Short mmCIF file of C-alpha atoms in Angstrom, two decimals:
data_model
loop_
_atom_site.label_atom_id
_atom_site.label_comp_id
_atom_site.label_asym_id
_atom_site.label_seq_id
_atom_site.Cartn_x
_atom_site.Cartn_y
_atom_site.Cartn_z
CA MET W 1 178.12 61.19 153.91
CA ILE W 2 177.02 57.91 153.90
CA LYS W 3 174.08 56.45 156.78
CA THR W 4 173.08 53.73 157.64
CA VAL W 5 169.07 53.92 157.14
CA THR W 6 168.05 50.96 158.94
CA GLU W 7 169.21 47.59 159.65
CA ALA W 8 168.11 43.98 160.84
CA ALA W 9 169.97 40.77 162.33
CA LEU W 10 170.41 37.56 159.78
CA ALA W 11 171.69 34.12 160.71
CA VAL W 12 175.68 33.41 161.09
CA ASN W 13 176.09 36.79 162.57
CA GLU W 14 175.42 39.07 159.50
CA LYS W 15 173.27 42.36 158.80
CA LEU W 16 170.90 43.31 156.11
CA GLU W 17 171.71 47.04 156.08
CA ILE W 18 170.17 49.58 153.76
CA LYS W 19 172.30 52.60 153.39
CA LYS W 20 171.77 56.19 151.88
CA ASN W 21 174.14 58.48 150.47
CA ARG W 22 173.41 62.02 151.71
CA ILE W 23 174.88 64.85 149.97
CA LYS W 24 174.07 68.58 151.35
CA ASN W 25 175.74 72.01 150.77
CA GLY W 26 174.84 75.83 151.37
CA SER W 27 171.76 76.96 153.12
CA GLY W 28 168.99 75.42 150.88
CA THR W 29 166.42 73.44 152.68
CA LYS W 30 164.70 72.01 149.81
CA ARG W 31 165.33 67.67 150.09
CA LEU W 32 165.59 65.37 147.14
CA SER W 33 164.94 61.74 147.58
CA ILE W 34 166.22 59.16 144.65
CA VAL W 35 165.55 55.55 145.73
CA THR W 36 166.30 52.34 143.37
CA GLY W 37 166.68 48.70 143.74
CA ILE W 38 163.49 47.93 145.38
CA HIS W 39 163.57 44.75 142.95
CA GLY W 40 166.71 42.84 142.74
CA ASP W 41 166.79 42.09 139.04
CA GLU W 42 166.33 46.23 138.30
CA LEU W 43 169.84 47.64 137.62
CA GLU W 44 169.02 51.07 135.37
CA GLY W 45 169.01 52.40 139.01
CA GLN W 46 172.46 51.44 139.62
CA TYR W 47 174.25 53.63 137.00
CA LEU W 48 171.76 56.52 137.47
CA ALA W 49 172.92 56.81 141.18
CA TYR W 50 176.62 56.80 140.32
CA LEU W 51 176.36 59.67 137.62
CA ILE W 52 174.11 61.80 139.94
CA GLY W 53 176.45 61.12 143.34
CA LYS W 54 179.75 61.69 141.41
CA HIS W 55 178.30 65.05 139.48
CA LEU W 56 177.06 66.36 142.75
CA ASN W 57 180.41 65.43 144.61
CA ASP W 58 182.30 66.74 141.93
CA ASN W 59 180.44 70.24 141.64
CA ILE W 60 179.62 69.95 145.27
CA GLU W 61 179.63 74.04 144.99
CA LEU W 62 176.66 74.17 143.15
CA LEU W 63 174.18 72.15 145.05
CA ASP W 64 172.13 74.68 147.42
CA GLY W 65 170.26 71.98 149.55
CA ILE W 66 170.07 68.24 150.50
CA VAL W 67 169.80 65.29 147.97
CA ASP W 68 169.67 61.76 149.77
CA ILE W 69 170.45 58.83 147.04
CA TYR W 70 169.06 55.23 148.23
CA PRO W 71 171.36 53.08 145.64
CA ALA W 72 169.92 49.83 146.92
CA LEU W 73 166.30 49.54 149.20
CA ASN W 74 166.98 45.38 148.54
CA PRO W 75 170.41 45.10 148.25
CA MET W 76 170.13 41.34 148.93
CA GLY W 77 167.73 41.01 146.05
CA ILE W 78 170.33 43.11 143.73
CA ASP W 79 173.51 40.51 145.26
CA SER W 80 171.71 37.57 144.71
CA ILE W 81 170.25 38.64 141.07
CA THR W 82 166.72 38.07 142.38
CA ARG W 83 163.34 40.24 141.91
CA GLY W 84 162.19 39.88 145.54
CA ILE W 85 163.87 39.49 148.92
CA PRO W 86 165.66 36.18 149.02
CA LEU W 87 165.02 33.86 151.98
CA PHE W 88 161.57 35.62 152.61
CA ASP W 89 159.97 35.33 148.98
CA LEU W 90 158.52 38.65 149.10
CA ASP W 91 158.28 41.56 146.52
CA MET W 92 159.32 44.47 148.97
CA ASN W 93 157.16 47.03 146.66
CA ARG W 94 154.01 44.84 148.35
CA VAL W 95 154.75 45.55 151.95
CA PHE W 96 154.92 49.53 152.15
CA PRO W 97 154.08 51.20 154.36
CA GLY W 98 155.16 48.43 156.46
CA SER W 99 154.79 48.49 160.49
CA LYS W 100 156.81 49.20 163.23
CA ASP W 101 155.33 46.21 164.93
CA GLY W 102 154.86 43.79 162.41
CA THR W 103 157.84 41.18 160.78
CA MET W 104 161.14 41.97 160.21
CA MET W 105 160.55 43.10 156.33
CA GLU W 106 157.54 45.22 157.68
CA THR W 107 159.63 47.24 160.30
CA LEU W 108 162.19 47.91 157.82
CA CYS W 109 159.93 49.17 155.15
CA SER W 110 157.84 51.34 157.86
CA SER W 111 162.06 52.63 158.47
CA ILE W 112 162.39 53.56 155.39
CA ILE W 113 158.98 55.78 154.90
CA ASP W 114 159.96 57.47 157.73
CA ASP W 115 163.85 58.51 156.24
CA ILE W 116 162.41 59.56 152.94
CA ALA W 117 159.02 61.57 154.29
CA GLY W 118 159.72 65.00 154.27
CA SER W 119 161.51 65.05 150.74
CA ASP W 120 160.62 67.86 148.64
CA ILE W 121 159.88 65.19 145.98
CA CYS W 122 160.99 61.92 145.94
CA ILE W 123 161.93 59.29 142.57
CA ASP W 124 161.62 56.08 142.74
CA VAL W 125 163.37 54.29 140.11
CA HIS W 126 162.72 51.11 137.88
CA SER W 127 163.16 48.63 135.23
CA SER W 128 161.38 46.27 133.36
CA ASN W 129 161.67 42.54 133.74
CA ILE W 130 164.07 40.87 131.36
CA PHE W 131 161.52 40.39 129.15
CA LEU W 132 160.45 43.62 128.07
CA LYS W 133 162.44 46.95 127.38
CA GLU W 134 160.47 50.13 128.17
CA LEU W 135 160.65 53.96 126.86
CA PRO W 136 162.00 56.12 129.58
CA GLN W 137 158.59 56.95 131.46
CA ILE W 138 156.93 57.89 134.48
CA ARG W 139 153.68 56.47 135.99
CA ILE W 140 151.25 58.56 138.00
CA SER W 141 147.82 57.63 139.32
CA VAL W 142 145.19 59.84 138.70
CA PRO W 143 144.50 61.48 142.06
CA THR W 144 147.80 62.38 141.98
CA ALA W 145 148.42 63.65 138.54
CA GLU W 146 147.54 67.75 138.92
CA THR W 147 150.33 67.67 141.71
CA LEU W 148 152.95 65.49 139.85
CA VAL W 149 152.47 65.78 136.18
CA PRO W 150 154.31 69.07 136.60
CA TYR W 151 157.27 67.88 138.00
CA ALA W 152 157.15 64.60 135.54
CA LYS W 153 157.50 67.16 132.90
CA MET W 154 160.64 68.63 133.83
CA LEU W 155 162.35 64.76 134.21
CA ASN W 156 163.47 64.59 130.50
CA VAL W 157 161.39 61.16 129.78
CA ASP W 158 159.78 60.37 126.51
CA PHE W 159 156.05 59.73 128.05
CA ILE W 160 154.15 60.52 131.08
CA TRP W 161 151.64 57.34 131.91
CA VAL W 162 148.59 58.29 134.26
CA HIS W 163 146.85 55.70 135.12
CA GLU W 164 143.34 54.97 136.61
CA SER W 165 143.50 54.47 140.31
CA ALA W 166 142.38 51.28 140.53
CA THR W 167 145.50 50.13 138.97
CA VAL W 168 147.93 51.70 141.80
CA LEU W 169 148.59 49.36 144.24
CA GLU W 170 148.53 50.86 148.20
CA SER W 171 151.34 48.43 148.93
CA THR W 172 153.96 50.18 147.12
CA LEU W 173 156.45 52.76 148.30
CA ALA W 174 155.31 55.54 145.96
CA HIS W 175 151.44 55.60 146.95
CA SER W 176 152.49 54.95 150.67
CA LEU W 177 154.79 58.32 150.09
CA ASN W 178 152.41 60.11 148.36
CA SER W 179 149.69 59.54 150.49
CA ILE W 180 151.55 61.26 153.52
CA GLY W 181 151.90 64.43 151.13
CA THR W 182 155.52 63.11 150.08
CA LYS W 183 155.34 63.84 146.36
CA THR W 184 156.72 60.59 144.84
CA LEU W 185 157.51 60.14 140.96
CA VAL W 186 157.65 56.43 139.62
CA VAL W 187 160.01 55.74 136.74
CA GLU W 188 160.39 53.11 134.81
CA MET W 189 162.91 52.49 131.74
CA GLY W 190 165.20 50.44 130.02
CA VAL W 191 165.12 46.38 130.85
CA GLY W 192 165.55 44.14 133.92
CA MET W 193 169.66 42.79 134.43
CA ARG W 194 170.96 45.22 132.37
CA ILE W 195 172.28 48.87 132.43
CA THR W 196 171.09 51.07 129.36
CA LYS W 197 173.46 53.81 129.12
CA GLU W 198 171.90 56.33 127.51
CA TYR W 199 168.54 56.37 129.68
CA GLY W 200 170.67 56.79 132.16
CA PHE W 201 171.73 60.19 130.95
CA GLN W 202 168.90 60.95 129.66
CA LEU W 203 167.53 60.67 133.32
CA PHE W 204 170.53 62.18 134.69
CA GLU W 205 169.99 65.25 132.69
CA GLY W 206 165.98 65.43 134.02
CA ILE W 207 167.14 64.96 137.34
CA LEU W 208 169.56 68.17 137.08
CA ASN W 209 166.75 70.34 135.40
CA LEU W 210 164.05 69.28 137.81
CA MET W 211 166.69 70.26 140.63
CA LYS W 212 167.30 73.95 138.85
CA LYS W 213 163.50 74.43 138.95
CA ILE W 214 163.15 73.75 142.37
CA GLY W 215 165.91 76.39 143.38
CA MET W 216 168.33 73.45 144.53
CA TRP W 217 170.91 73.81 141.83
CA LYS W 218 173.14 76.92 140.64
CA GLY W 219 175.10 74.74 137.83
CA GLU W 220 174.06 73.71 134.12
CA ALA W 221 170.97 72.14 133.39
CA LYS W 222 170.06 70.91 129.44
CA PRO W 223 167.34 71.54 127.95
CA VAL W 224 165.03 68.62 128.13
CA ARG W 225 162.16 66.86 126.04
CA GLU W 226 158.47 67.48 126.04
CA PRO W 227 156.91 64.02 126.67
CA ILE W 228 153.66 62.52 125.40
CA VAL W 229 151.24 62.97 128.68
CA SER W 230 148.70 60.09 128.58
CA MET W 231 145.58 60.69 130.61
CA ASN W 232 144.04 57.44 130.21
CA ARG W 233 144.73 57.01 126.75
CA ALA W 234 143.96 53.47 125.40
CA VAL W 235 146.85 51.28 124.91
CA GLY W 236 147.06 48.44 122.87
CA PHE W 237 148.71 45.02 124.03
CA VAL W 238 150.18 42.98 120.82
CA ASN W 239 150.56 39.21 121.67
CA SER W 240 152.47 36.39 119.89
CA ASP W 241 150.29 34.00 118.00
CA ALA W 242 152.98 31.46 117.98
CA ALA W 243 156.22 30.12 119.52
CA GLY W 244 159.28 30.87 118.15
CA ILE W 245 161.90 33.80 118.11
CA PHE W 246 160.95 37.00 117.62
CA VAL W 247 162.59 39.76 115.51
CA PRO W 248 161.24 43.04 115.32
CA CYS W 249 161.30 45.56 112.98
CA VAL W 250 160.29 49.05 114.46
CA GLU W 251 162.34 50.58 117.51
CA PHE W 252 160.90 52.72 120.23
CA GLY W 253 159.26 55.98 120.15
CA ASP W 254 158.17 54.70 116.06
CA SER W 255 154.46 55.69 115.40
CA VAL W 256 152.76 52.69 113.63
CA HIS W 257 149.16 52.08 111.94
CA LYS W 258 146.87 49.20 112.45
CA GLY W 259 147.88 46.44 110.28
CA GLU W 260 151.52 47.34 109.97
CA ARG W 261 154.02 44.85 110.24
CA ILE W 262 155.66 45.49 113.47
CA GLY W 263 157.70 41.87 113.27
CA ASP W 264 158.18 38.32 112.78
CA VAL W 265 158.02 35.33 115.19
CA LEU W 266 160.68 32.65 113.52
CA GLU W 267 160.65 28.85 113.50
CA PRO W 268 164.43 27.98 113.69
CA LEU W 269 163.80 24.33 113.03
CA THR W 270 161.88 24.65 109.59
CA GLY W 271 163.11 28.04 108.49
CA ARG W 272 160.19 29.45 108.43
CA VAL W 273 158.17 32.90 109.44
CA ALA W 274 155.23 31.38 112.24
CA ALA W 275 153.92 34.37 112.19
CA GLU W 276 153.76 38.05 110.84
CA ILE W 277 153.26 40.18 113.73
CA ASN W 278 151.03 43.55 113.27
CA ALA W 279 150.08 46.81 114.76
CA VAL W 280 146.34 46.19 116.23
CA CYS W 281 145.94 49.81 116.65
CA ASP W 282 147.47 53.05 115.33
CA GLY W 283 149.79 54.81 118.02
CA MET W 284 153.65 54.83 119.48
CA VAL W 285 155.29 51.77 120.85
CA PHE W 286 156.52 52.64 123.76
CA THR W 287 157.48 48.47 124.98
CA LEU W 288 158.96 46.46 123.00
CA ARG W 289 159.84 42.86 123.43
CA GLU W 290 163.45 42.97 124.77
CA TYR W 291 164.06 38.77 125.25
CA PRO W 292 163.49 37.05 121.67
CA ILE W 293 162.21 33.72 123.15
CA VAL W 294 158.28 33.67 123.00
CA TYR W 295 155.36 31.83 122.81
CA GLY W 296 151.51 31.53 122.18
CA GLY W 297 150.30 34.54 124.06
CA SER W 298 153.66 36.21 125.20
CA LEU W 299 153.58 40.08 125.18
CA LEU W 300 155.91 41.58 122.38
CA ALA W 301 154.86 45.33 122.53
CA ARG W 302 152.58 48.13 124.00
CA ILE W 303 151.27 50.84 121.30
CA LEU W 304 150.10 54.21 123.08
CA MET W 305 146.77 55.31 120.81
CA PRO W 306 146.11 58.51 119.71
CA ASP W 307 144.66 61.55 121.71
CA THR W 308 140.70 60.64 120.51
CA PRO W 309 137.33 60.84 122.56
CA GLU W 310 137.64 57.12 122.30
CA GLY W 311 141.42 56.93 123.73
CA GLY W 312 141.08 59.88 126.17
CA GLU W 313 142.34 62.97 126.36
CA GLN W 314 145.81 64.04 126.38
#
């Protein structure tokens, strides 16, 4: 059932409408919310919303509970290929929890929080930007780790990154929901303005597994991968020393050693290698440059350091 979560009047007799698809069956009271489209240039979640919606509708007899799918919290951003909210020049994920007596966007965000609140679990799906590609991962703040990590392990991601609380912005949807007791997991995967089908299927299988584990799904759920869990482990940042075209020679999930060549920055004009790019530490590559044009200082990769006393505990 398609429902309007909230709406606001726009110019020229138009309306901004935020909608959800509620899929319900059986007598179960468990509720899962799947949220995406907060940023208009992050489209990986659009494909996931389709996969989940189609599978549940085709196998509705196997569902025992409620699944709410919010495919586009920022529909104007998606329509205009804009990260933020057009006209307002705002990052929507810096407005939550909003206010019932605030600006138009604050009241919309407040209504979204009210609608999702009470879900047993909320999955907030994001992509990277157009420059970087991210291995499927879940990001969790330290204060919520004890509660959320067990659920994150069910979702078939490669990596769970537990952040210090100081790095978590209080104005995000996830922080606002976790603060009121609605368990919310933030997924980052893929690249901006693109759809990586294999990542969509990977998280789709993870969501079915989670639903099975919490008693919402009576159908098949395939075994999921065991993710690496980083509890404050150090991360190495690889930046370019030159301008040019970055061509990597490693893949996501590869283990590298400090000093090992992971790619080159090439000069098309002169036909020479402007810079050989080497790993700054031992570890696993979990972020890699997708957009090849780089300048001095451009981020090329992130490497998760091994589980050592210096890097923190796994």
